[in-house]
Coordinates of C-alpha atoms and ligand atoms in Angstrom, one line a residue:
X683 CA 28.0 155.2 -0.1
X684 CA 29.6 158.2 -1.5
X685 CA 31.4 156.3 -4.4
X686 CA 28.2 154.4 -5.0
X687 CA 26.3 157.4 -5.3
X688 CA 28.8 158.8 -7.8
X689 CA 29.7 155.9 -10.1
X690 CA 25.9 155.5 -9.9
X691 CA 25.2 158.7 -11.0
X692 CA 28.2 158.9 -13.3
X693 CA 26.5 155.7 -14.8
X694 CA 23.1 157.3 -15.3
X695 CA 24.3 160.4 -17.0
X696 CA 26.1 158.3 -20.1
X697 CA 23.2 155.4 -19.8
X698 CA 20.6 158.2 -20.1
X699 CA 18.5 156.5 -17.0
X700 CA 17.1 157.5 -14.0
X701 CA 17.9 156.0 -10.7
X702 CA 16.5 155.5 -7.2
X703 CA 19.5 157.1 -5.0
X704 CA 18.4 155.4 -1.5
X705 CA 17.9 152.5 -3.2
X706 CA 22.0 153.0 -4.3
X707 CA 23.2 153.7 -1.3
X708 CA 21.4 150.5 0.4
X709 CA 23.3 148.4 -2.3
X710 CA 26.7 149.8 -2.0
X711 CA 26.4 148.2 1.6
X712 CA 24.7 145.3 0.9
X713 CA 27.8 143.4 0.8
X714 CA 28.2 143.8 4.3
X715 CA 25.3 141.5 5.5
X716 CA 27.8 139.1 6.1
X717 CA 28.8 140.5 9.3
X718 CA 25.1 140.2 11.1
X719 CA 25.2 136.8 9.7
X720 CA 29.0 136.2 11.4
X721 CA 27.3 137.4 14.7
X722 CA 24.4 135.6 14.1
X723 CA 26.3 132.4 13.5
X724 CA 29.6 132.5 15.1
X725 CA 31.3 132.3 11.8
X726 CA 33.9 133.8 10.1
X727 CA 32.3 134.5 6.4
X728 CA 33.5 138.5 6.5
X729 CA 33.9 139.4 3.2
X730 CA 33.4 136.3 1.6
X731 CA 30.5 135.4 -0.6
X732 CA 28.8 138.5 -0.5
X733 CA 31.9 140.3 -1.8
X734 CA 32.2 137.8 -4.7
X735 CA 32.0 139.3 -8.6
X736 CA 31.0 136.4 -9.7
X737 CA 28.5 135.9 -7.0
X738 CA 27.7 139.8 -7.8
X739 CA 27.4 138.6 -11.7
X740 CA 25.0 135.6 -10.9
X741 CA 22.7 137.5 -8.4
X742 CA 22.4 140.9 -11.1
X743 CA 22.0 138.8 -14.4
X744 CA 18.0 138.6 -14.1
X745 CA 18.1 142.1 -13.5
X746 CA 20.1 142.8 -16.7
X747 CA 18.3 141.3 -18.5
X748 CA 14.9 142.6 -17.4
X749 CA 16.2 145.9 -16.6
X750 CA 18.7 145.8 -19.4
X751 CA 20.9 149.6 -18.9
X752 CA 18.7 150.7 -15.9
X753 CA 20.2 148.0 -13.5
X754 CA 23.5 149.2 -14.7
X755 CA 24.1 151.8 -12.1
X756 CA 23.0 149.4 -9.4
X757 CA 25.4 147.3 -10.1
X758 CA 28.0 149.4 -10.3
X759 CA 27.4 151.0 -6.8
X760 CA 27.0 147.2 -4.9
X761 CA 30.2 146.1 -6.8
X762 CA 32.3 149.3 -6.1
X763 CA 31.9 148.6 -2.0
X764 CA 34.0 145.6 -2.7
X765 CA 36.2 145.7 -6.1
X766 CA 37.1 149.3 -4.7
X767 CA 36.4 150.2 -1.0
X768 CA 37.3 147.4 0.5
X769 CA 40.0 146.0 -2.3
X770 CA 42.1 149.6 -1.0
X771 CA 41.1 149.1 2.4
X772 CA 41.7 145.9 4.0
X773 CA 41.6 143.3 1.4
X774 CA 41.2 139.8 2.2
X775 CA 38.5 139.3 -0.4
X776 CA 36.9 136.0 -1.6
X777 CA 36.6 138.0 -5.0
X778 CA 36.1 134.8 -7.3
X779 CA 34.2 132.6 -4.6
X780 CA 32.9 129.8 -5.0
X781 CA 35.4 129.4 -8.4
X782 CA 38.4 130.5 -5.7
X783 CA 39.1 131.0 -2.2
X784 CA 41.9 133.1 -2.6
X785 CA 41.8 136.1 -1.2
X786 CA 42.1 139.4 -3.2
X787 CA 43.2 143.3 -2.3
X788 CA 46.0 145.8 -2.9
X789 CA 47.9 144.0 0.2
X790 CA 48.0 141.0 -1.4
X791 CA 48.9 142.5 -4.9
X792 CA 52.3 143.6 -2.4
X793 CA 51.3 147.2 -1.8
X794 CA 50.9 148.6 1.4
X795 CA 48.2 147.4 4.3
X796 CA 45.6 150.3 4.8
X797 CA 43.6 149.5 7.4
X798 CA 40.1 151.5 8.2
X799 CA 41.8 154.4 11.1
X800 CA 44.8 154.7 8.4
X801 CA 45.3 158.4 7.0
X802 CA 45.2 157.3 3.8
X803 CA 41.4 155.8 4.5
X804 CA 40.4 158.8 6.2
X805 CA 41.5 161.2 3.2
X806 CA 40.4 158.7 0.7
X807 CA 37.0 158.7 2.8
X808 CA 36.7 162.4 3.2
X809 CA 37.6 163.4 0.1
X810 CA 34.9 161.4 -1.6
X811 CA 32.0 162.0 0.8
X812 CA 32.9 165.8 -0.1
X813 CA 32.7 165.3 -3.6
X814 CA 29.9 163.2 -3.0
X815 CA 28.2 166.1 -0.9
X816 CA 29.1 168.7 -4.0
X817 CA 27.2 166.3 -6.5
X818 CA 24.2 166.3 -4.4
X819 CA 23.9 170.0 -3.9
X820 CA 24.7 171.0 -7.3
X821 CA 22.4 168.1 -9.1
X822 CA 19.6 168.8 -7.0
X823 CA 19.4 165.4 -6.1
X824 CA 19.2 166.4 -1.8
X825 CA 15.8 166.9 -3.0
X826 CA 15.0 163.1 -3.3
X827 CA 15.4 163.0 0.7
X828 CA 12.7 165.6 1.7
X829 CA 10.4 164.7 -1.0
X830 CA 8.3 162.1 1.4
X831 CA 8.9 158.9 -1.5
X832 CA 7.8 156.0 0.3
X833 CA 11.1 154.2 -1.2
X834 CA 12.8 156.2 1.3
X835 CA 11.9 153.6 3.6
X836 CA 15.1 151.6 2.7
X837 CA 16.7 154.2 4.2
X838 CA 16.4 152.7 7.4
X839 CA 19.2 149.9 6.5
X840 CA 22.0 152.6 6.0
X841 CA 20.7 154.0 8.6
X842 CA 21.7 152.1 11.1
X843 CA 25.0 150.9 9.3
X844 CA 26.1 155.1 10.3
X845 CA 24.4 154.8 13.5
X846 CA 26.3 151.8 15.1
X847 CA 29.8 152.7 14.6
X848 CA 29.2 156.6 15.6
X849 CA 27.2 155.5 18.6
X850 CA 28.2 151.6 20.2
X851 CA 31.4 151.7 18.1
X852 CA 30.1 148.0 15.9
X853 CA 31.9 146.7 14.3
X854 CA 35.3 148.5 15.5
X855 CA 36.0 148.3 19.4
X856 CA 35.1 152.2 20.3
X857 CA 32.8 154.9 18.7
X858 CA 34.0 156.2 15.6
X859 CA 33.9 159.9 17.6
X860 CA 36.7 158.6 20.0
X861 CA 39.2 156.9 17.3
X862 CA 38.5 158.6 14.8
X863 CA 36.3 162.1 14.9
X864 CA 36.6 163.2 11.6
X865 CA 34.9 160.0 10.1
X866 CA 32.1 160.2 12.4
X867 CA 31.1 163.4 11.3
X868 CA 30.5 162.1 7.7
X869 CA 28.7 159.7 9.6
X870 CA 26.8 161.8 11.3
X871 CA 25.5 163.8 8.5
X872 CA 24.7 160.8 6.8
X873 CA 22.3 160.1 10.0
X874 CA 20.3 163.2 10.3
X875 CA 19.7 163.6 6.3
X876 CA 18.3 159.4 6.1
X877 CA 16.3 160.1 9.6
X878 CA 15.2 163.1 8.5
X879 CA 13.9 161.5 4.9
X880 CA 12.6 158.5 7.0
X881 CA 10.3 160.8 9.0
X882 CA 9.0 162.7 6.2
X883 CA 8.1 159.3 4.2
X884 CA 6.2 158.3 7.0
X885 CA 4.4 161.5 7.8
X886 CA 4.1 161.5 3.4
X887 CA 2.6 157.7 4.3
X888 CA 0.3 158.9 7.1
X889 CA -1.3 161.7 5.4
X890 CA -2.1 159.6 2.5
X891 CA -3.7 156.6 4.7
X892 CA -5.9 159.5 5.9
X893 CA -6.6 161.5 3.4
X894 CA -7.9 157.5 1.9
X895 CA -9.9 157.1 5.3
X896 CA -11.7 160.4 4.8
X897 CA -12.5 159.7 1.3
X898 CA -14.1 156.3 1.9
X899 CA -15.9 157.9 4.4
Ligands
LIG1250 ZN1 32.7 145.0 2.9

C-alpha cells in the first residue's frame, strides 16, 4: 500500500491530477482477491490472473480512455502490487496470462528466493511504509482520513486485509505479532488510521441523513 500510495502520488505530481488515496490503496491490493476466491473454491489460482499485465491492460483501458491521465495513478498503484511487490517477493507470477503461463519473478530471473519473513522483505517493507508515512505527514494528505468523505468507505477492504494477518495470522500460519513483530506494527497503524476514517465517514454519513430528516420535516 505504501508503494502504491507513492508511485500514485509521484504520478499525480508530474500528471498534474488529483487522486482519491483510499481509493489507491484498495487497488494496490486488489490483486489479491484471488486468495478469497482459492478458499472459496479450493483452487489454486494465487497470483494468477489477477496479477496479469495484460489482464491489468485489458481491465484499465476503458478507464484510459475515459479518464485519460487521471486513471494513470490508479493504474500504477494496482500494477506495482504485482510487477514490484510481489515480482521481489515470492514470484511465481502468471504475469502475461492468458497469452503465457509461465511464471515470472526475481527467482526465476536466477536471483535469490525472498520470501515474505525474509530480512530483506522486512527492510524493504519498513523502509517504504516509513517513507510512505513521511509523504503523508508532510503533503498533508493524513488529512483525507479524518475529513468524514464518504469514499472512505472503501476503506473497509484494506481494512481487513491488515486486520487478518495481525490478528488470526491469514493467510500465513501465525499472527504476524508472533513471527514477525515489526511487520505487524505497520500493520497495526494501518488499522487504527482506516478504522478511525471509517468511523468518522459514517458519523460524517449520519449527521447528514439527519440534518436531511430535519429539513424535510
Ligand atoms: Zn499478490
Amino acid at each position: 500500500m505504501a508503494l502504491a500510495y507513492l508511485l500514485g502520488k509521484g504520478a499525480s505530481k508530474v500528471l498534474r491530477t488529483k487522486i482519491n488515496i483510499p481509493l489507491l490503496l484498495v487497488l494496490s491490493i486488489l490483486p489479491d482477491i484471488d486468495l478469497v476466491f482459492e478458499v472459496l473454491f479450493r483452487f489454486p489460482i494465487h497470483r494468477g490472473p489477477t496479477h496479469s499485465i495484460v489482464m491489468a491492460l485489458m481491465v484499465f483501458i476503458p478507464f484510459f480512455i475515459y479518464y485519460r491521465k487521471k486513471s494513470v495513478p490508479y493504474f500504477l498503484g494496482f500494477i506495482s502490487h504485482f510487477l514490484i511487490g510481489d515480482f521481489i517477493v515470492g514470484g511465481q507470477l502468471m504475469l502475461l496470462w492468458p497469452l503465457s503461463f509461465s511464471q515470472f519473478g526475481l527467482h526465476e530471473l536466477g536471483f535469490l528466493f525472498i520470501d515474505i519473513y525474509s530480512p530483506v522483505n522486512v527492510a524493504l517493507e519498513l523502509s517504504l511504509f516509513l517513507i510512505g508515512l513521511v509523504v503523508l505527514i508532510v503533503s498533508r494528505d493524513w488529512r483525507v482520513f479524518f475529513g468524514g468523505d464518504l469514499s472512505n468507505f472503501v476503506l473497509i477492504i484494506p481494512l481487513t486485509t491488515v486486520l487478518l494477518p495481525s490478528t488470526i495470522g491469514y493467510p500465513f500460519t501465525n499472527s504476524l505479532f508472533l513471527v514477525e513483530p515489526l511487520l505487524a506494527l505497520a500493520h497495526i497503524f494501518y488499522l487504527v488510521l482506516f478504522s478511525f476514517a471509517v468511523v468518522v465517514a459514517l458519523c460524517s454519513f449520519f449527521r447528514k441523513k439527519n440534518k436531511r430528516c430535519s429539513t424535510n420535516m
